[in-house]
Coordinates of C-alpha atoms in Angstrom, one line a residue:
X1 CA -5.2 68.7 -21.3
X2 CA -8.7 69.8 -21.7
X3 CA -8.3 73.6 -23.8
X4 CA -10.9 76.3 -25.1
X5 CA -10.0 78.1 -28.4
X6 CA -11.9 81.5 -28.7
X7 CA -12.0 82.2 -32.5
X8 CA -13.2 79.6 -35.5
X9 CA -10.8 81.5 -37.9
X10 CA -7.3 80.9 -39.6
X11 CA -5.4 80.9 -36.9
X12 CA -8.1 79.2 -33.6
X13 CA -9.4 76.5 -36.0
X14 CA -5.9 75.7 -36.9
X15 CA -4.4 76.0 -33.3
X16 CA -7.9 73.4 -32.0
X17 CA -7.3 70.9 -35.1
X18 CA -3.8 70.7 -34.1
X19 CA -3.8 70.5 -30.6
X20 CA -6.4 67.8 -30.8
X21 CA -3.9 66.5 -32.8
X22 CA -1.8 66.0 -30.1
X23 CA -3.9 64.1 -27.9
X24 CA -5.7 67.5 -26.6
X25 CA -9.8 68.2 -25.9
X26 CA -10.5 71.0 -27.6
X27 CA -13.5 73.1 -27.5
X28 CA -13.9 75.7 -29.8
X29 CA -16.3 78.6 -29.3
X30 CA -16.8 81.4 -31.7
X31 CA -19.9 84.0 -31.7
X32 CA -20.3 83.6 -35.8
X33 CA -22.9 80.6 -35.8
X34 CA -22.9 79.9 -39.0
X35 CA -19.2 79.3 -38.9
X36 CA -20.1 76.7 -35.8
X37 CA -23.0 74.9 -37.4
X38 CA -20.8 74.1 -40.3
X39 CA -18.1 72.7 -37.8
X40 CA -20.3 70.6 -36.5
X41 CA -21.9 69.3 -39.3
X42 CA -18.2 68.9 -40.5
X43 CA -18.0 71.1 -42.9
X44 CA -14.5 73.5 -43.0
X45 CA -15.6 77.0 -43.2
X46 CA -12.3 78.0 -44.9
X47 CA -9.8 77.0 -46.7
X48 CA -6.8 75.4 -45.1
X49 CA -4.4 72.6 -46.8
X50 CA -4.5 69.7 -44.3
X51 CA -6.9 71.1 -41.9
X52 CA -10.4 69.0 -42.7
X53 CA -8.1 65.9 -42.3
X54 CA -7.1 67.1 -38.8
X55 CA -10.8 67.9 -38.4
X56 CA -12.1 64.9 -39.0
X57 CA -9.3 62.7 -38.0
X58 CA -10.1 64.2 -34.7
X59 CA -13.7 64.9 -34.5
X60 CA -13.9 62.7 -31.3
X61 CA -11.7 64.7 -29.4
X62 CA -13.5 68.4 -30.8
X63 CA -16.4 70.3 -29.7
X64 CA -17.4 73.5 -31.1
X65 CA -20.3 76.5 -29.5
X66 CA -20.9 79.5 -29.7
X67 CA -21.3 79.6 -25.9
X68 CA -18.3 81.0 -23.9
X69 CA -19.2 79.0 -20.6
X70 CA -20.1 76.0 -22.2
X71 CA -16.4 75.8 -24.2
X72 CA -14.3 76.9 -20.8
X73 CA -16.2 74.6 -18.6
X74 CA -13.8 71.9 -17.6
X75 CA -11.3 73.3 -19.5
X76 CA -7.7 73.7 -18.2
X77 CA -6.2 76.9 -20.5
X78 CA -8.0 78.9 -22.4
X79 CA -6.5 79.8 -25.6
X80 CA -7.8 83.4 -27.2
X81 CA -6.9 83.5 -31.2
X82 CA -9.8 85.9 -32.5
X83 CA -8.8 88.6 -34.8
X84 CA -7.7 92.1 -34.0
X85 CA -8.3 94.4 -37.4
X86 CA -6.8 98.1 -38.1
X87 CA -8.6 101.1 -36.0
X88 CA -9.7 103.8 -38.2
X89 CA -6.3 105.3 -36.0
X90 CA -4.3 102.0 -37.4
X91 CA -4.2 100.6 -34.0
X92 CA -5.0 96.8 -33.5
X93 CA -8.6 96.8 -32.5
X94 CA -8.3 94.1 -29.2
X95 CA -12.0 94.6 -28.4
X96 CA -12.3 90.7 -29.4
X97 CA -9.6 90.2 -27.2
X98 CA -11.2 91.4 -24.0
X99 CA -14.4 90.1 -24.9
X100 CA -13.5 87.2 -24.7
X101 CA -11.6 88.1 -21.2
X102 CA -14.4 89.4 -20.0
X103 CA -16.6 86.3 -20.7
X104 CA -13.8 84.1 -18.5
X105 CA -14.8 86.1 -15.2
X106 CA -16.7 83.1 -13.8
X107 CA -13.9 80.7 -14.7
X108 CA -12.1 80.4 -11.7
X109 CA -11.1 76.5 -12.6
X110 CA -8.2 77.8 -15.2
X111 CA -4.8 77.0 -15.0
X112 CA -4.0 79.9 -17.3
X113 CA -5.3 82.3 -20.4
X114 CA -2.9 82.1 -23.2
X115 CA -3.4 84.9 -25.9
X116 CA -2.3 83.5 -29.8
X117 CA -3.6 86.7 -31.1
X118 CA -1.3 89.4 -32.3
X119 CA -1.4 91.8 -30.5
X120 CA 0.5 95.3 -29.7
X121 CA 3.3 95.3 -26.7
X122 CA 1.5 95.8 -23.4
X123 CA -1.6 94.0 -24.3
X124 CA -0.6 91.2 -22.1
X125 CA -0.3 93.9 -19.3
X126 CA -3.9 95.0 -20.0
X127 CA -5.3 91.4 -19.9
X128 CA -3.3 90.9 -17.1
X129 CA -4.9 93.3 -14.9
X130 CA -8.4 92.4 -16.1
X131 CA -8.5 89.0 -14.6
X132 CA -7.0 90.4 -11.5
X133 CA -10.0 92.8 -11.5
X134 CA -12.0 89.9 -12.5
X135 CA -11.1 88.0 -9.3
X136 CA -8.4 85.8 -11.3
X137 CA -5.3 86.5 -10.0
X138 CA -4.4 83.1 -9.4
X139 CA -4.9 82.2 -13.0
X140 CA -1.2 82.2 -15.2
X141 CA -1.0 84.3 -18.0
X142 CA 1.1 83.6 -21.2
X143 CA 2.2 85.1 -24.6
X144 CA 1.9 82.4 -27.8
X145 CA 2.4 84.6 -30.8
X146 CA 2.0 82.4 -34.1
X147 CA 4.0 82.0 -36.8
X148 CA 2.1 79.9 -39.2
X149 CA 1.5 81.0 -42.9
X150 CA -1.7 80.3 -44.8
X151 CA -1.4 77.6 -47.4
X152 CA 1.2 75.9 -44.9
X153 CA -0.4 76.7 -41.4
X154 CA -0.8 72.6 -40.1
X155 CA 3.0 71.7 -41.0
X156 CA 3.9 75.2 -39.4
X157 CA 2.1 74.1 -36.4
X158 CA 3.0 71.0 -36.0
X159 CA 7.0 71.3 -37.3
X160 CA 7.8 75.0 -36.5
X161 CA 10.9 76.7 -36.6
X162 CA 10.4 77.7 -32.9
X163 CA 8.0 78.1 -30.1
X164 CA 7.9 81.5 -28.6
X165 CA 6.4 81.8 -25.0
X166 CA 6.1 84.9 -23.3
X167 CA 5.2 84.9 -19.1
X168 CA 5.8 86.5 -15.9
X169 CA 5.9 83.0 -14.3
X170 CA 7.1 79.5 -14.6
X171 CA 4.2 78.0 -14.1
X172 CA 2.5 79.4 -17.1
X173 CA 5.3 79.1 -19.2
X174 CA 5.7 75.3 -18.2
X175 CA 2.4 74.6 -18.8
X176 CA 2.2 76.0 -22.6
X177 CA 5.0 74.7 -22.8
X178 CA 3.5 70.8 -21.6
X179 CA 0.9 71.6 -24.4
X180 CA 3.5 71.0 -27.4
X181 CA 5.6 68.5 -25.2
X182 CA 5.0 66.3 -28.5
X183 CA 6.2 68.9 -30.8
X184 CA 10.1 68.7 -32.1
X185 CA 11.2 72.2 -31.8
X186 CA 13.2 75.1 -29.9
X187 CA 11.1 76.5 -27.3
X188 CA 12.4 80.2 -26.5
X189 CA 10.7 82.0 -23.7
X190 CA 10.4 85.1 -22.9
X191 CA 8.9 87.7 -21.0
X192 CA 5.4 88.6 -22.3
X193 CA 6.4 91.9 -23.7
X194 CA 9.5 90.5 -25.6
X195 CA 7.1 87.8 -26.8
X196 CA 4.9 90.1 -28.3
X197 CA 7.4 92.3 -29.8
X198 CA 8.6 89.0 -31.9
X199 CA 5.9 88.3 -33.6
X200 CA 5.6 92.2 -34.8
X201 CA 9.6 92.4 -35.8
X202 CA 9.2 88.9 -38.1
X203 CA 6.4 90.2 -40.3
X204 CA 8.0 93.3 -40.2
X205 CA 11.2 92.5 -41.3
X206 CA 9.7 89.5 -43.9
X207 CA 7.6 92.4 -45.4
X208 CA 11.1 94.8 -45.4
X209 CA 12.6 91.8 -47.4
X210 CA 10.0 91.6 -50.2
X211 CA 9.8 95.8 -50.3
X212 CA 13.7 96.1 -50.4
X213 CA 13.2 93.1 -53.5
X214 CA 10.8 95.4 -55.4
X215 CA 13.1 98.5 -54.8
X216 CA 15.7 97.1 -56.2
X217 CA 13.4 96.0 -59.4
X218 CA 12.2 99.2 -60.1
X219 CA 16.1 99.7 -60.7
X220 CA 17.0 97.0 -62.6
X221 CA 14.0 97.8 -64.8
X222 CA 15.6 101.3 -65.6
X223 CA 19.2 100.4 -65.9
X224 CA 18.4 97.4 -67.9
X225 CA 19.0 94.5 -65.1
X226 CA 17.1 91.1 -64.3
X227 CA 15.8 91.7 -60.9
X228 CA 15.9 87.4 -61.0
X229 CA 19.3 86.8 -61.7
X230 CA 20.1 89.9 -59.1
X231 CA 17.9 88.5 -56.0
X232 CA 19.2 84.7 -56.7
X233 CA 22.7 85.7 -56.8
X234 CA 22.4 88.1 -53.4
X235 CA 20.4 85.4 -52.0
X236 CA 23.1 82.8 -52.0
X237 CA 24.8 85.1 -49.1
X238 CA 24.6 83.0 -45.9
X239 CA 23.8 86.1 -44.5
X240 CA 20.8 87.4 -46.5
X241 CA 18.8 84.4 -47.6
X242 CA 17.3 83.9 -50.2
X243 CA 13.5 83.6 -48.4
X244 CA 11.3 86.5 -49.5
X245 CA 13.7 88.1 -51.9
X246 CA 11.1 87.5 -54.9
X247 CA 9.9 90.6 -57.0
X248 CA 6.7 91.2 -58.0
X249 CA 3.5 93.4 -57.1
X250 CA 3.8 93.8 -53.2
X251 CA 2.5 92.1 -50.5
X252 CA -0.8 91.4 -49.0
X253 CA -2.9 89.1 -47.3
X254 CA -4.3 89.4 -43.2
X255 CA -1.4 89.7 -41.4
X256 CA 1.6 92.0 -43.4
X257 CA -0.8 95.3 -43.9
X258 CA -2.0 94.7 -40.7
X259 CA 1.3 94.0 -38.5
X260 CA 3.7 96.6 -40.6
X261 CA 0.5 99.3 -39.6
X262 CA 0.3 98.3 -36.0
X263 CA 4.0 98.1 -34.9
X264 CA 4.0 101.8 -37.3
X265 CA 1.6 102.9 -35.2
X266 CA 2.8 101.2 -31.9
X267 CA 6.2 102.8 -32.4
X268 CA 4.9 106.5 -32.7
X269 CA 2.3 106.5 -30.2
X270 CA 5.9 105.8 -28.2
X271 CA 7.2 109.5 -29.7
X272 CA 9.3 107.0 -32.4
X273 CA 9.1 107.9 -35.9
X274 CA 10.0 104.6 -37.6
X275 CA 11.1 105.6 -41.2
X276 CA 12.0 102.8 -41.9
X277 CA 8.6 100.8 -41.8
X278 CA 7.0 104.1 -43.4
X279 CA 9.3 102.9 -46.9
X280 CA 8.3 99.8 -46.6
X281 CA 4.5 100.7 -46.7
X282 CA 5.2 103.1 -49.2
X283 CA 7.1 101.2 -51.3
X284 CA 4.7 98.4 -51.2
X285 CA 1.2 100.6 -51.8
X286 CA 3.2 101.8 -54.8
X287 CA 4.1 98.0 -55.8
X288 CA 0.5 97.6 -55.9
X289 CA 0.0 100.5 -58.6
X290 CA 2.9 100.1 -61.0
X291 CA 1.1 97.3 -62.8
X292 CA -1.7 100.2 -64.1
X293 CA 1.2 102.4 -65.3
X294 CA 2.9 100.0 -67.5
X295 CA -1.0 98.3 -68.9
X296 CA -1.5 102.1 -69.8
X297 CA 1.9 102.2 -71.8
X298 CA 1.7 99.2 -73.5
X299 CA -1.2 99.7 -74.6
X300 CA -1.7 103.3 -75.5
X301 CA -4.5 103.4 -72.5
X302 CA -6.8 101.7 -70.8
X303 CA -10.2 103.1 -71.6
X304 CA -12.2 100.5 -73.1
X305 CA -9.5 97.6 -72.7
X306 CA -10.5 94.4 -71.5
X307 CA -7.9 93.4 -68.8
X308 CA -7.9 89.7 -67.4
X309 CA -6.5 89.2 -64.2
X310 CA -4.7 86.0 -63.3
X311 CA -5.2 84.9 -59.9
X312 CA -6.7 87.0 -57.5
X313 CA -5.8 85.7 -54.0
X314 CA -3.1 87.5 -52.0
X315 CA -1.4 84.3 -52.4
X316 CA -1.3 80.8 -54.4
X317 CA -3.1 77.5 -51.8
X318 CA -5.7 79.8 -50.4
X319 CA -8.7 81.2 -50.6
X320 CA -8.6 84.1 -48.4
X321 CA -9.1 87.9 -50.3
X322 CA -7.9 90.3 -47.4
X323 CA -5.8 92.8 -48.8
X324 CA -5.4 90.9 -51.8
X325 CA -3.3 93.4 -54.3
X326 CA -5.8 92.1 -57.1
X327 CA -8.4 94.4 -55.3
X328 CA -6.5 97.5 -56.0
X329 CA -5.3 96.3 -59.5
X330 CA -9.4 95.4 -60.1
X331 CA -10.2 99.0 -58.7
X332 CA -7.5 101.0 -60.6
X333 CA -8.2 99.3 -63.6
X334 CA -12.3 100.1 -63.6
X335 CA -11.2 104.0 -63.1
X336 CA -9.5 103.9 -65.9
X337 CA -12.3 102.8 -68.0
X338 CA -11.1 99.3 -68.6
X339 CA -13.0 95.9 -68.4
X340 CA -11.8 93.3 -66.1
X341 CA -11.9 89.8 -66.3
X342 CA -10.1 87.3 -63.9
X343 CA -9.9 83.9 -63.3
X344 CA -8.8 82.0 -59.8
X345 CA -8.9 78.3 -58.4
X346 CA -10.4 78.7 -55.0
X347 CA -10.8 83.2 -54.3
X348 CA -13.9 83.3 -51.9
X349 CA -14.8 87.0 -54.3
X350 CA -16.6 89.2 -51.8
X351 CA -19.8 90.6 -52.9
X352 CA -17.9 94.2 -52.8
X353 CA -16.9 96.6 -55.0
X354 CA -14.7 96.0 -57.3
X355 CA -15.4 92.5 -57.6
X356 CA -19.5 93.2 -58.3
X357 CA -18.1 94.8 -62.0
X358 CA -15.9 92.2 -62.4
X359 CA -16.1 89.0 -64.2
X360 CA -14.9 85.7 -63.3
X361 CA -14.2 82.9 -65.5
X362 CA -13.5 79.0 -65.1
X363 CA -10.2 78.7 -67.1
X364 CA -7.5 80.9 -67.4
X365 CA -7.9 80.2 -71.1
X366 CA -11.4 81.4 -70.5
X367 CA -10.8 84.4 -69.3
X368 CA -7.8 85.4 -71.9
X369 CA -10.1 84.9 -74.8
X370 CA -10.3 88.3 -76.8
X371 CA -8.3 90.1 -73.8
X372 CA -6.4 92.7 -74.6
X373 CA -3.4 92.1 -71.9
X374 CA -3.4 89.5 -69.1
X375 CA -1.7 90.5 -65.7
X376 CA -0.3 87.6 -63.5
X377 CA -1.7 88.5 -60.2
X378 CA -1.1 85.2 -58.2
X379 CA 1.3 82.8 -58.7
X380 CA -0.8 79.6 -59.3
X381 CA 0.6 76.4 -60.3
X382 CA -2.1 75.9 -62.7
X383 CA -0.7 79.0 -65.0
X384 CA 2.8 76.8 -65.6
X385 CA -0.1 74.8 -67.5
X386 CA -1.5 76.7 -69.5
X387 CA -1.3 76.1 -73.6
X388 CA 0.7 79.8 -74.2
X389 CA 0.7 79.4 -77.8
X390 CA -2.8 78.3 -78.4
X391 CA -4.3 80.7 -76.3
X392 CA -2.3 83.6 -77.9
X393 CA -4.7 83.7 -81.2
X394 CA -7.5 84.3 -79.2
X395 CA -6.5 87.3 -77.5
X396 CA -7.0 91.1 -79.3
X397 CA -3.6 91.8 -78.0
X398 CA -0.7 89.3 -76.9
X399 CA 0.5 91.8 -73.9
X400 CA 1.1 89.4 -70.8
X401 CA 2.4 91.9 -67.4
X402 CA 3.8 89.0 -65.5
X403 CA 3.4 90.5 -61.6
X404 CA 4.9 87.6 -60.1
X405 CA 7.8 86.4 -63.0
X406 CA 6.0 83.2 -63.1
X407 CA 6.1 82.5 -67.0
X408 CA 9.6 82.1 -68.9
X409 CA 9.9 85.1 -70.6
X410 CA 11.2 83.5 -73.7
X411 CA 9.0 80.7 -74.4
X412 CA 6.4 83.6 -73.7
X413 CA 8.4 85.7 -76.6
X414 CA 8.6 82.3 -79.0
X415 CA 4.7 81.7 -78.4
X416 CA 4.0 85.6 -80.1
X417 CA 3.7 87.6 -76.8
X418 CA 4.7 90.8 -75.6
X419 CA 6.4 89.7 -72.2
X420 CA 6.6 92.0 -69.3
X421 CA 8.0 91.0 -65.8
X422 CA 8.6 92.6 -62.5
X423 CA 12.5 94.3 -62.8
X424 CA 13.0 92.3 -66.0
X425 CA 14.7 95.3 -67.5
X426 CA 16.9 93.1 -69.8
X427 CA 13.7 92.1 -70.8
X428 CA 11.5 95.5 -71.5
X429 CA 14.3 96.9 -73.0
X430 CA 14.4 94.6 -75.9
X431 CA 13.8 95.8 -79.4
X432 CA 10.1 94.2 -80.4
X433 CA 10.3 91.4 -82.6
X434 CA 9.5 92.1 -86.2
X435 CA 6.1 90.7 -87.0
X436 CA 4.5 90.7 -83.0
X437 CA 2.6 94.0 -83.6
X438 CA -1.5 93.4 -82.8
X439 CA -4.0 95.1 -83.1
X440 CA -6.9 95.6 -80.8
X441 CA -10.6 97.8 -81.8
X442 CA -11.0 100.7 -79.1
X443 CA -14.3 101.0 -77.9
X444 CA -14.3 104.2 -77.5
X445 CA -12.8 105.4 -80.7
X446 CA -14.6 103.2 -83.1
X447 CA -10.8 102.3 -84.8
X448 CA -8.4 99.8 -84.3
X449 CA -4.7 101.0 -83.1
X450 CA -1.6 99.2 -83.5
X451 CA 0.6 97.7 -80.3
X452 CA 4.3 97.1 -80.5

């Protein structure tokens, strides 16, 4: 089929690369032109493991504008996977959404409109009834919520755990559902509001997983547990899982904030109070923080400190920043007085605050050199490599806050450090070893202090 993809980001660029994949022509229109020059000249504007091989491998069969008319001329379904951000109300923001609606009012060749986007329940209802008004009421609609993850999103495409369709009709479910005829997977469909709903209830409940995980470290750290042992063990339990069970400073990223807030806000605009999803928030803004509390402990405060920060993505394999918990670690940490430092592989830093007063180093070796605590923000491969016990002379303080229990805490101990994990209790509860006290000259003082 011939399809138009509305939206150059993570989720349109992916959906056109794999499509095309498929056997598909894809043009793919999005109103940032910048983004669109550098597709055609073939350059990837972000980040995506897999995806400039699809783009390029494919290049013949993909077109890319920033004209609406010229991308849906010819074109068989229309495919709309722009963003829909937070309201300052915490609402999804769908004006991108019927934008792009509203520019398909001359297309009266479509077979149907398919909305990828995420979206609150009812949207589809809304759209619905704007083609009608918009003299399209013979073309299908269809619910295709994605399920892709970044770092994985081609291989999540292309070998997914399921394909959800949501429609009124037959005919636009059988034709998505023609689309990934070449795809091995489950196809469940759905009406559209039930389709929608999914995608909302699976971030929901993967970002429930990871909170209940943190809870329960915040526990083991007091009564002296190992939140690892703990989560492995439960996790062996057929019917728990062992998938997103993994401690450590909360969850970010594009799509967790953003879906827990709008299916939140979704449910009390409904006259529901969802308590449950208000703990989960809670618990993870608070995930976010504890970090600041235990630096402060350790090492008697943070005024004049010089913090590095390991890994600043939301996420190890991608670039992406949004609602990275390293910007509120960055943030916090500034307040207090201290000096940040980080280092990360591939973080596009936004010219922003907190990131203007921070500085960014090459090597994580780099960055650690006369630091006086490192905190594991992101769990890079590329820290696993790291030379622990040469590094640890060139550091004021050996104090390493591991966010996402990355390191092994004793080879961290044997190389001279002060290890602390994320519900390690076991761990931080540990007498210090004789001999590992630092010392580390206070800015603001003029004297050096000791640190257990």
């Amino acid at each position: 089929m011939r399809i138009a993809v509305f939206g150059a980001g993570y989720i349109g660029l992916v959906t056109a690369a794999c499509f095309a994949e498929l056997g598909h022509s894809v043009a793919v229109c999005d109103i940032r032109a910048e983004a669109v020059a550098a597709l055609r000249a073939g350059r990837t504007p972000l980040y995506e493991p897999g995806l400039d091989t699809l783009l390029t491998h494919n290049a013949d069969r993909l077109t890319f504008t920033v004209d609406a008319g010229e991308a849906v001329r010819g074109a068989e379904v229309a495919y709309i996977c722009v963003d829909t951000p937070p309201t300052a109300a915490g609402d999804a923001d769908l004006s991108r959404v019927f934008a792009v609606v509203h520019s398909l009012r001359d297309a009266t060749h479509l077979t149907a409109v398919v909305v990828k986007s995420t979206v609150p329940v009812g949207t589809g209802a809304r759209v619905r009834a704007a083609l009608d008004r918009a003299g399209l009421r013979h073309v299908g609609y269809a619910s295709n919520p994605e399920f892709t993850a970044e770092g994985t999103a081609v291989s999540d495409f292309l070998r997914p755990d399921r394909i959800v369709i949501g429609a009124w009709d037959e005919q636009s479910a059988s034709c998505v559902t023609d689309l990934h005829k070449d795809i091995p997977s489950t196809v469940v469909t759905l009406d559209v509001e039930s389709a929608e709903m999914v995608k909302l209830t699976a971030n929901a409940f993967l970002a429930t997983k990871i909170s209940f995980a943190n809870e329960i470290a915040a526990i083991c750290d007091l009564v002296g547990a190992d939140v690892v042992d703990v989560t492995r063990a439960v996790g062996l339990d057929p019917r728990i899982g062992r998938h997103f069970l993994r401690a450590g400073i909360g969850w970010g990223g594009s799509c967790f904030p953003k879906d827990t807030l709008a299916l939140k806000q979704m449910a009390r605009n409904a006259g529901h109070s969802p308590h449950l999803l208000d703990a989960v928030i809670e618990v993870n803004e608070l995930q976010h923080r504890r970090p600041i509390i235990r630096l402060r402990a350790a090492l008697g405060g943070l005024d004049g400190a010089r913090i590095a920060l390991l890994g600043t993505t939301f996420k190890p394999g991608t670039d992406d920043m949004r609602q990275a918990p390293s910007t509120v670690l960055a943030a916090r940490l500034l307040a207090e007085g201290a000096e940040v430092r980080c280092w990360d592989p591939l973080a596009n830093l936004p010219d922003t605050t907190p990131w203007r007063h921070v500085s960014r180093f090459p090597s994580p070796a780099q960055a650690l050199a006369q630091a006086d605590a490192a905190l594991v923000v992101t769990e890079w491969p590329e820290l696993l490599e790291v030379d622990w016990p040469a590094v640890r002379p060139t550091m004021r303080t050996p104090v390493i806050l591991d966010g996402r229990n990355l390191l092994d805490p004793s080879g961290m101990e044997d190389a001279g450090y002060r290890y602390m994990g994320v519900g390690r209790g076991l761990l931080t509860q540990r007498p210090p070893v004789p001999g590992q006290a630092a010392t580390r000259h206070d800015a603001s003082e003029g004297e050096p202090f000791a640190h257990a």
